[in-house]
Amino acid sequence: MKRGMYNDDDDDSGSNRWRKIVCRVSDSHPTIPSFRPFVTMSDFQEQAANTRALSGVLFVQLHPIVQLEDRAKWEQYSVNNSQWIQEGRDYQDRYTTVPDVDGGAMEELMYEFVGAYNTPSPRIFILDETFSPAEETGPGPYYPIWTSSPVLAAPREMTNLNLVSLAVDRPFMEKTYESGMISLGGMTVDEPGDVDSPIVGTNFYAYLLSFAAGEKTPYLGDPMSSLYVPVFDEYDSRTRKIVAMIKSTLNWATYFRNVLTPNALPVRVVLENSCDGAFTYDVSGQEVNYIGKGDLHNSKFDDMVETADFSQWVELEETDHLGFGIHQDLCPYNLRVYPTLELEDDNYSFRPFLITLSVALVFLFSIGMFFVYDRLVERRQKLVMATAMTNLAVVSNLFPKNVRDRVYAAEEEELAAKKAGTKAKLKSFADGTSNHPNERFDVYKTKPIADLFLETTVLFADISGFTAWSSVREPSQVFTLLETVYRAFDKIAE
């Protein structure tokens, strides 16, 4: 059997465990060119036990496809090779804990049909409307139960039961046989109960759950489904034929368990297919509680649903002519997840509003501070500019243009020296290499502004009555007079 192209054995997520159902179940029986219905795998119990452990399915069984012309040979073969039943039970006794159950009414029915206790049927049979064994009289093909894991306690072990005769299995087995693809069956439920229940379905499901748990475990009435995997006589899909089928039984609650973190609050899960309707679970932490049939989520959370379509969730890759696919033509599945009131109560608070308000206030405060800062900087720049213009006017009035330019140049040199630091000045002062004698005493004094003129004329003038006049005048009036006189002399000198 060509298995799916997945090898995520270390990933135990819900979707990967679901893939393992298909991959491991499809790998529990090899595809060999010489396969015929008359085959009993010596290591079936070991392979099937690994399949159940890795995929989470509860039950795996092989159904050879027997045509009408081979029926007599098959029935004789099944009688001659029925030792696998006892060998399988011995294997289970060594490695597992098998629930102790009572055969009940089914044991008597099988005794009436077979004629002996704890003996498999030598003929292919069916279960009628009352679940009583009756010989199969149809034309075939037949799908008799053969090797299974776990081997059910007598009389639950129903070797040679033609499974396709059961309405719950027939459409899916026929679809698998027709298409050569894997089929996911519908969801079946029965009355809650334990292994002592007289109801056949309840008894069967409780036995499988008890076997998986290693102790008596009741069946809660939640959905079970089956997976049908074809077995081919060769690998090449262009020429191969289906010669057998593997059916596995799974409990959906298994795949919702251990999905969330241990302390996670409950979410409501609605599992639905088009044939059987919806079933609802509460998944809380690592536990699963079956709520009941129907979509029982709170309509308050309709707009918060998360949906998964199984056609996207379950994928098996087909490579060349070796693989096989999976279809849901009969009963498409989907999964919906809704919040619960407990989850809402835990997450409903004003904290997001308060955080948003705080951020908004900080933002507004920052905008205000930037505005104030901009106004202060603008005001300071205006003051600096006004002061600079006043100083420029004063200097322009006091000094000639060439002197004024040298004053400004000296100031620029002083600023450059301050930026460069005083290290060079201190070094020149310490080693006596300063260019200015006065720098030994004050390294921050600038050069004096003085020029050498070899020939010059000096005018000494006295303003008559200036002392008396200035003593009764405002300082500004005195300054204006002197400035006017000096400017006149400068103009004459030029």
Coordinates of C-alpha atoms in Angstrom, one line a residue:
M1 CA 0.0 0.0 0.0
K2 CA 1.4 3.4 -1.0
R3 CA 1.1 5.6 2.0
G4 CA 0.6 9.4 2.0
M5 CA 3.6 11.7 1.6
Y6 CA 3.8 12.7 5.3
N7 CA 6.5 11.9 7.8
D8 CA 5.8 14.3 10.7
D9 CA 6.1 11.7 13.4
D10 CA 7.3 14.2 15.9
D11 CA 4.4 16.6 15.3
D12 CA 1.4 15.8 17.5
S13 CA -0.8 18.6 16.4
G14 CA -4.5 17.8 15.7
S15 CA -4.1 18.1 11.9
N16 CA -1.0 16.0 11.8
R17 CA -2.6 13.3 14.0
W18 CA -5.5 13.2 11.5
R19 CA -3.1 12.7 8.6
K20 CA -1.5 9.8 10.6
I21 CA -4.9 8.1 10.7
V22 CA -4.8 7.8 6.9
C23 CA -1.1 7.3 6.5
R24 CA -0.6 4.7 9.2
V25 CA -3.9 2.8 8.5
S26 CA -3.1 2.7 4.8
D27 CA 0.4 1.3 5.7
S28 CA -0.8 -1.5 8.0
H29 CA -1.1 -3.9 5.0
P30 CA 1.6 -4.0 2.3
T31 CA 0.7 -4.0 -1.4
I32 CA 2.3 -6.9 -3.1
P33 CA 1.8 -8.2 -6.7
S34 CA 0.9 -11.7 -5.5
F35 CA -1.8 -10.5 -3.1
R36 CA -5.0 -12.7 -3.1
P37 CA -7.9 -12.8 -0.6
F38 CA -6.3 -15.9 0.9
V39 CA -3.7 -14.1 3.0
T40 CA -3.1 -13.9 6.7
M41 CA -0.3 -11.6 7.9
S42 CA 1.8 -13.1 10.6
D43 CA 2.7 -9.6 12.0
F44 CA -0.7 -8.0 11.6
Q45 CA -1.2 -7.5 15.3
E46 CA 2.1 -5.7 15.7
Q47 CA 1.6 -3.5 12.7
A48 CA -2.0 -2.7 13.6
A49 CA -1.0 -1.9 17.2
N50 CA 1.5 0.6 16.0
T51 CA -1.1 2.1 13.7
R52 CA -3.6 2.5 16.5
A53 CA -0.9 4.0 18.8
L54 CA 0.3 6.5 16.2
S55 CA -2.9 7.5 14.6
G56 CA -5.3 7.3 17.6
V57 CA -7.8 5.0 15.9
L58 CA -9.5 2.5 18.1
F59 CA -10.0 -0.5 15.7
V60 CA -8.3 -1.8 12.6
Q61 CA -9.6 -4.7 10.5
L62 CA -8.8 -6.2 7.1
H63 CA -11.6 -7.2 4.7
P64 CA -10.5 -9.2 1.7
I65 CA -12.8 -8.9 -1.3
V66 CA -14.2 -12.3 -2.2
Q67 CA -16.0 -12.9 -5.5
L68 CA -18.9 -15.4 -5.7
E69 CA -16.7 -18.0 -7.5
D70 CA -14.1 -17.8 -4.7
R71 CA -16.5 -18.0 -1.8
A72 CA -16.3 -21.7 -1.0
K73 CA -12.5 -21.6 -1.2
W74 CA -12.4 -18.6 1.1
E75 CA -14.7 -20.1 3.7
Q76 CA -12.5 -23.2 3.8
Y77 CA -9.4 -21.1 4.0
S78 CA -10.9 -19.0 6.9
V79 CA -11.6 -22.2 8.9
N80 CA -8.1 -23.7 8.3
N81 CA -6.4 -20.4 9.2
S82 CA -8.4 -19.2 12.1
Q83 CA -5.5 -19.6 14.5
W84 CA -4.7 -15.9 14.1
I85 CA -7.6 -15.2 16.5
Q86 CA -6.0 -17.0 19.4
E87 CA -2.5 -15.8 18.4
G88 CA -3.8 -12.2 18.4
R89 CA -5.4 -12.7 21.9
D90 CA -2.2 -14.1 23.2
Y91 CA -0.3 -11.1 21.8
Q92 CA -2.8 -8.8 23.5
D93 CA -2.5 -10.6 26.8
R94 CA 1.3 -10.1 26.7
Y95 CA 1.3 -6.4 25.9
T96 CA -2.0 -4.9 26.9
T97 CA -4.8 -5.0 29.5
V98 CA -7.9 -6.6 28.0
P99 CA -11.2 -5.7 29.6
D100 CA -13.1 -8.6 31.2
V101 CA -16.6 -8.6 29.6
D102 CA -19.6 -10.9 29.5
G103 CA -20.7 -12.2 26.1
G104 CA -24.4 -11.6 26.9
A105 CA -27.1 -12.1 24.4
M106 CA -24.8 -11.9 21.4
E107 CA -22.9 -15.0 22.6
E108 CA -26.1 -17.0 22.5
L109 CA -27.0 -15.7 19.0
M110 CA -23.6 -16.7 17.6
Y111 CA -23.8 -20.1 19.3
E112 CA -27.2 -20.7 17.6
F113 CA -25.6 -19.7 14.2
V114 CA -22.2 -21.4 14.5
G115 CA -23.2 -24.3 16.8
A116 CA -20.3 -23.8 19.2
Y117 CA -19.0 -21.3 21.7
N118 CA -15.9 -19.2 21.0
T119 CA -15.7 -20.5 17.5
P120 CA -15.7 -18.2 14.4
S121 CA -18.3 -18.6 11.7
P122 CA -17.2 -21.0 8.9
R123 CA -19.5 -19.2 6.5
I124 CA -19.9 -15.6 5.3
F125 CA -22.8 -14.2 7.2
I126 CA -24.8 -11.0 7.8
L127 CA -26.7 -9.5 10.7
D128 CA -30.4 -9.1 10.1
E129 CA -32.7 -6.3 11.4
T130 CA -32.6 -7.8 14.9
F131 CA -28.8 -8.1 14.8
S132 CA -29.2 -11.9 14.6
P133 CA -26.6 -13.8 12.5
A134 CA -27.9 -15.2 9.1
E135 CA -26.1 -16.7 6.2
E136 CA -25.2 -14.3 3.3
T137 CA -27.2 -15.3 0.2
G138 CA -26.3 -12.4 -2.0
P139 CA -24.2 -12.6 -5.2
G140 CA -21.1 -10.7 -3.9
P141 CA -18.6 -9.4 -3.9
Y142 CA -18.3 -10.0 -0.2
Y143 CA -16.2 -8.1 2.3
P144 CA -15.8 -10.6 5.2
I145 CA -14.1 -9.5 8.4
W146 CA -10.7 -11.2 8.7
T147 CA -7.7 -10.1 10.8
S148 CA -8.5 -7.3 13.2
S149 CA -6.8 -5.4 16.0
P150 CA -7.7 -5.5 18.8
V151 CA -9.0 -9.1 18.5
L152 CA -12.4 -8.7 20.1
A153 CA -13.5 -10.9 23.0
A154 CA -15.9 -13.6 22.0
P155 CA -18.5 -13.3 20.6
R156 CA -17.7 -9.7 19.5
E157 CA -15.0 -11.1 17.2
M158 CA -17.2 -11.7 14.1
T159 CA -14.9 -13.3 11.5
N160 CA -16.6 -13.6 8.1
L161 CA -19.3 -11.0 8.8
N162 CA -19.9 -9.4 5.4
L163 CA -19.5 -5.8 6.4
V164 CA -20.9 -4.4 3.2
S165 CA -24.3 -5.8 4.2
L166 CA -24.5 -3.2 7.0
A167 CA -26.2 0.0 5.9
V168 CA -23.8 2.2 7.9
D169 CA -20.8 0.8 5.9
R170 CA -22.2 -0.1 2.5
P171 CA -22.1 3.3 0.6
F172 CA -18.5 4.1 1.7
M173 CA -17.1 0.7 1.0
E174 CA -18.8 0.7 -2.5
K175 CA -17.4 4.2 -3.1
T176 CA -13.9 3.1 -2.1
Y177 CA -14.1 0.1 -4.4
E178 CA -15.5 2.1 -7.3
S179 CA -13.0 5.0 -7.0
G180 CA -9.9 3.4 -5.6
M181 CA -9.7 6.2 -3.1
I182 CA -10.0 6.5 0.7
S183 CA -13.4 7.2 2.1
L184 CA -14.3 8.9 5.4
G185 CA -17.5 7.4 6.6
G186 CA -20.4 9.1 8.4
M187 CA -20.8 9.7 12.2
T188 CA -22.6 7.0 14.1
V189 CA -23.9 7.3 17.7
D190 CA -25.6 4.9 20.1
E191 CA -26.9 5.0 23.6
P192 CA -24.4 5.8 26.3
G193 CA -23.3 2.7 28.4
D194 CA -20.5 0.3 29.2
V195 CA -19.3 -3.1 28.1
D196 CA -22.1 -4.8 29.9
S197 CA -24.8 -3.0 27.9
P198 CA -27.2 -5.2 25.9
I199 CA -27.1 -2.7 23.0
V200 CA -24.7 -4.1 20.4
G201 CA -23.3 -0.7 19.3
T202 CA -22.9 0.6 22.8
N203 CA -21.3 -2.6 23.9
F204 CA -18.9 -2.5 20.9
Y205 CA -17.8 1.1 21.4
A206 CA -17.4 0.7 25.1
Y207 CA -15.2 -2.3 24.5
L208 CA -12.9 -0.4 22.1
L209 CA -12.6 2.6 24.5
S210 CA -11.9 0.2 27.4
F211 CA -9.2 -1.6 25.5
A212 CA -7.5 1.7 24.5
A213 CA -7.6 2.9 28.1
G214 CA -6.6 -0.4 29.7
E215 CA -9.6 -0.3 32.0
K216 CA -13.4 -0.3 31.8
T217 CA -14.4 2.9 30.2
P218 CA -18.0 3.9 29.4
Y219 CA -19.1 5.0 26.0
L220 CA -20.7 8.5 26.3
G221 CA -22.8 8.5 23.2
D222 CA -20.5 10.7 21.2
P223 CA -19.8 10.3 17.4
M224 CA -17.7 7.5 16.0
S225 CA -16.6 7.3 12.4
S226 CA -14.8 4.9 10.1
L227 CA -12.1 5.3 7.5
Y228 CA -12.0 2.9 4.5
V229 CA -8.7 2.4 2.8
P230 CA -8.2 0.3 -0.4
V231 CA -5.6 -2.4 -0.7
F232 CA -4.3 -3.0 -4.2
D233 CA -2.7 -6.0 -5.9
E234 CA 0.2 -3.8 -7.3
Y235 CA 1.6 -0.3 -7.1
D236 CA 0.9 1.1 -10.6
S237 CA -2.4 2.9 -10.5
R238 CA -2.9 2.3 -14.2
T239 CA -3.2 -1.4 -13.9
R240 CA -3.8 -2.2 -10.2
K241 CA -7.0 -3.7 -8.8
I242 CA -8.5 -3.5 -5.3
V243 CA -8.3 -6.9 -3.6
A244 CA -9.0 -5.9 0.0
M245 CA -10.0 -3.0 2.2
I246 CA -8.9 -1.8 5.6
K247 CA -11.5 -0.3 7.9
S248 CA -10.5 1.7 11.0
T249 CA -12.9 3.0 13.7
L250 CA -12.1 6.3 15.4
N251 CA -13.5 8.4 18.2
W252 CA -13.6 12.1 17.3
A253 CA -13.1 13.3 20.9
T254 CA -9.6 11.8 20.7
Y255 CA -8.5 14.4 18.2
F256 CA -9.8 17.3 20.2
R257 CA -8.0 16.2 23.3
N258 CA -4.5 17.7 24.2
V259 CA -4.9 20.4 21.5
L260 CA -5.1 23.4 23.8
T261 CA -2.7 24.3 26.7
P262 CA -3.5 22.9 30.1
N263 CA -5.1 26.0 31.5
A264 CA -6.9 27.2 28.4
L265 CA -10.5 28.3 28.8
P266 CA -13.2 26.3 26.9
V267 CA -14.0 26.8 23.2
R268 CA -17.0 25.2 21.6
V269 CA -16.3 22.9 18.6
V270 CA -19.1 21.9 16.2
L271 CA -18.3 18.9 14.0
E272 CA -20.7 18.5 11.1
N273 CA -21.2 16.5 7.9
S274 CA -23.9 16.6 5.3
C275 CA -25.2 13.1 6.1
D276 CA -25.5 13.1 9.9
G277 CA -25.7 16.8 10.9
A278 CA -23.8 18.5 13.6
F279 CA -22.4 17.4 17.0
T280 CA -21.0 19.8 19.6
Y281 CA -18.1 19.5 22.0
D282 CA -16.5 21.8 24.6
V283 CA -12.7 21.7 24.4
S284 CA -11.2 23.0 27.7
G285 CA -7.5 22.8 28.4
Q286 CA -6.6 19.3 27.5
E287 CA -10.0 17.9 28.2
V288 CA -13.0 17.3 25.9
N289 CA -16.7 17.2 26.9
Y290 CA -19.3 16.0 24.5
I291 CA -22.3 18.3 24.7
G292 CA -24.8 16.6 22.4
K293 CA -26.2 16.4 18.9
G294 CA -26.8 19.6 16.9
D295 CA -25.1 22.9 16.6
L296 CA -25.3 24.1 20.2
H297 CA -23.0 27.1 20.1
N298 CA -24.1 30.5 21.5
S299 CA -25.5 32.5 18.6
K300 CA -24.0 35.6 20.2
F301 CA -20.7 34.5 18.7
D302 CA -21.9 33.8 15.2
D303 CA -19.6 36.4 13.7
M304 CA -16.5 35.1 15.5
V305 CA -16.5 31.6 14.0
E306 CA -13.4 29.9 12.7
T307 CA -14.2 27.2 10.1
A308 CA -12.1 24.4 8.6
D309 CA -13.1 22.3 5.7
F310 CA -11.8 18.7 5.8
S311 CA -11.1 18.9 2.0
Q312 CA -8.3 21.3 2.9
W313 CA -7.4 19.8 6.3
V314 CA -6.8 16.2 5.0
E315 CA -4.5 15.8 2.0
L316 CA -2.7 12.9 0.6
E317 CA -0.3 13.7 -2.2
E318 CA -0.4 11.5 -5.3
T319 CA 3.0 11.0 -6.9
D320 CA 3.1 9.6 -10.5
H321 CA 1.1 6.4 -10.5
L322 CA 1.9 5.2 -7.0
G323 CA -0.4 7.2 -4.7
F324 CA -4.0 7.4 -3.9
G325 CA -6.4 10.2 -2.9
I326 CA -9.1 10.8 -0.4
H327 CA -12.6 12.0 -1.3
Q328 CA -15.6 13.3 0.6
D329 CA -18.2 13.0 -2.1
L330 CA -20.8 11.3 0.2
C331 CA -20.6 13.1 3.5
P332 CA -18.4 16.3 3.3
Y333 CA -17.1 17.3 6.8
N334 CA -16.4 20.7 8.3
L335 CA -15.3 21.9 11.7
R336 CA -16.4 25.2 13.3
V337 CA -14.9 26.7 16.5
Y338 CA -16.7 29.4 18.6
P339 CA -15.8 31.3 21.7
T340 CA -17.7 30.6 24.9
L341 CA -19.0 32.9 27.7
E342 CA -16.2 31.9 29.9
L343 CA -13.7 33.0 27.3
E344 CA -15.5 36.3 26.8
D345 CA -15.6 37.0 30.6
D346 CA -11.9 36.4 30.9
N347 CA -11.0 38.7 28.0
Y348 CA -13.6 41.4 28.4
S349 CA -12.0 44.4 30.1
F350 CA -11.4 48.2 29.8
R351 CA -7.6 47.6 29.6
P352 CA -7.4 48.1 25.8
F353 CA -9.5 51.3 26.0
L354 CA -7.3 52.7 28.8
I355 CA -4.1 51.8 26.9
T356 CA -5.5 53.5 23.8
L357 CA -6.5 56.6 25.8
S358 CA -3.1 56.8 27.5
V359 CA -1.3 56.6 24.2
A360 CA -3.6 59.3 22.7
L361 CA -3.0 61.6 25.7
V362 CA 0.8 61.1 25.5
F363 CA 0.6 61.9 21.8
L364 CA -1.4 65.1 22.3
F365 CA 0.9 66.2 25.1
S366 CA 3.9 65.6 22.8
I367 CA 2.3 67.7 20.1
G368 CA 1.6 70.5 22.6
M369 CA 5.2 70.4 23.9
F370 CA 6.6 70.6 20.4
F371 CA 4.3 73.6 19.6
V372 CA 5.5 75.4 22.8
Y373 CA 9.1 74.6 22.0
D374 CA 8.8 75.9 18.5
R375 CA 7.3 79.1 19.7
L376 CA 10.1 79.6 22.3
V377 CA 12.8 78.8 19.8
E378 CA 11.3 81.3 17.3
R379 CA 11.1 84.0 20.0
R380 CA 14.7 83.4 21.0
Q381 CA 15.9 83.6 17.4
K382 CA 14.1 86.9 17.0
L383 CA 15.8 88.2 20.1
V384 CA 19.2 87.0 18.9
M385 CA 18.6 88.6 15.5
A386 CA 17.5 91.9 17.0
T387 CA 20.6 91.9 19.3
A388 CA 22.9 91.1 16.4
M389 CA 21.4 93.9 14.3
T390 CA 21.8 96.4 17.2
N391 CA 25.5 95.4 17.7
L392 CA 26.1 95.6 14.0
A393 CA 24.7 99.1 13.9
V394 CA 26.8 100.2 16.9
V395 CA 30.0 98.8 15.5
S396 CA 29.3 100.3 12.1
N397 CA 28.9 103.7 13.7
L398 CA 32.0 103.4 15.9
F399 CA 34.5 102.0 13.5
P400 CA 35.5 102.4 9.9
K401 CA 34.7 99.6 7.6
N402 CA 38.2 98.1 7.5
V403 CA 38.3 98.1 11.4
R404 CA 34.8 96.6 11.6
D405 CA 35.7 93.8 9.2
R406 CA 38.8 93.0 11.3
V407 CA 36.8 92.9 14.5
Y408 CA 34.4 90.4 13.0
A409 CA 37.3 88.3 11.6
A410 CA 38.8 88.2 15.1
E411 CA 35.5 87.1 16.6
E412 CA 35.3 84.3 14.1
E413 CA 38.8 83.1 14.8
E414 CA 38.1 83.1 18.6
L415 CA 35.0 81.0 18.0
A416 CA 37.0 78.5 15.9
A417 CA 39.7 78.3 18.6
K418 CA 37.1 77.6 21.3
K419 CA 35.7 74.7 19.2
A420 CA 39.1 73.3 18.6
G421 CA 39.8 73.4 22.3
T422 CA 42.5 75.0 24.3
K423 CA 45.0 72.2 24.2
A424 CA 47.2 73.8 21.5
K425 CA 47.2 77.1 23.3
L426 CA 48.2 75.6 26.6
K427 CA 51.0 73.7 24.9
S428 CA 52.3 76.8 23.1
F429 CA 52.1 78.8 26.4
A430 CA 54.0 76.1 28.3
D431 CA 56.8 75.7 25.8
G432 CA 57.1 79.4 25.1
T433 CA 56.3 79.3 21.4
S434 CA 53.3 81.6 21.6
N435 CA 53.1 84.2 18.7
H436 CA 51.6 86.8 21.1
P437 CA 53.5 88.0 24.1
N438 CA 50.3 88.8 26.0
E439 CA 49.1 85.2 25.6
R440 CA 51.4 84.1 28.4
F441 CA 49.2 85.9 30.8
D442 CA 45.8 85.6 29.2
V443 CA 45.4 83.0 26.5
Y444 CA 41.9 84.2 25.7
K445 CA 42.7 87.8 24.7
T446 CA 42.5 88.6 21.0
K447 CA 45.0 90.5 18.9
P448 CA 44.9 94.3 19.2
I449 CA 43.7 96.1 16.1
A450 CA 46.5 98.5 15.2
D451 CA 48.2 99.6 12.0
L452 CA 51.5 101.3 11.3
F453 CA 51.5 104.6 9.4
L454 CA 54.9 106.0 8.6
E455 CA 53.5 109.4 7.9
T456 CA 50.4 110.9 9.5
T457 CA 48.8 114.2 10.4
V458 CA 47.4 114.6 13.8
L459 CA 44.7 117.3 14.5
F460 CA 44.2 118.6 17.9
A461 CA 41.0 120.6 18.2
D462 CA 39.0 122.1 21.1
I463 CA 35.3 122.7 21.0
S464 CA 34.8 126.1 22.7
G465 CA 32.2 126.0 25.6
F466 CA 31.9 122.2 25.3
T467 CA 32.2 121.5 29.0
A468 CA 29.5 124.0 30.0
W469 CA 27.3 123.0 27.1
S470 CA 27.6 119.2 27.8
S471 CA 26.9 119.6 31.5
V472 CA 23.4 120.7 30.8
R473 CA 22.7 118.2 28.0
E474 CA 21.5 114.6 27.9
P475 CA 24.2 112.0 27.2
S476 CA 22.5 111.1 24.0
Q477 CA 22.7 114.7 22.9
V478 CA 26.4 114.8 23.7
F479 CA 27.0 111.6 21.8
T480 CA 25.1 112.8 18.8
L481 CA 27.2 116.0 18.7
L482 CA 30.5 114.3 19.0
E483 CA 29.5 111.6 16.4
T484 CA 28.5 114.4 14.0
V485 CA 31.8 116.2 14.4
Y486 CA 33.9 113.1 14.1
R487 CA 32.0 112.0 11.0
A488 CA 32.6 115.4 9.4
F489 CA 36.3 115.3 10.2
D490 CA 36.5 111.7 8.7
K491 CA 34.7 112.9 5.5
I492 CA 37.1 115.8 5.1
A493 CA 40.1 113.5 5.8
E494 CA 39.0 111.0 3.1

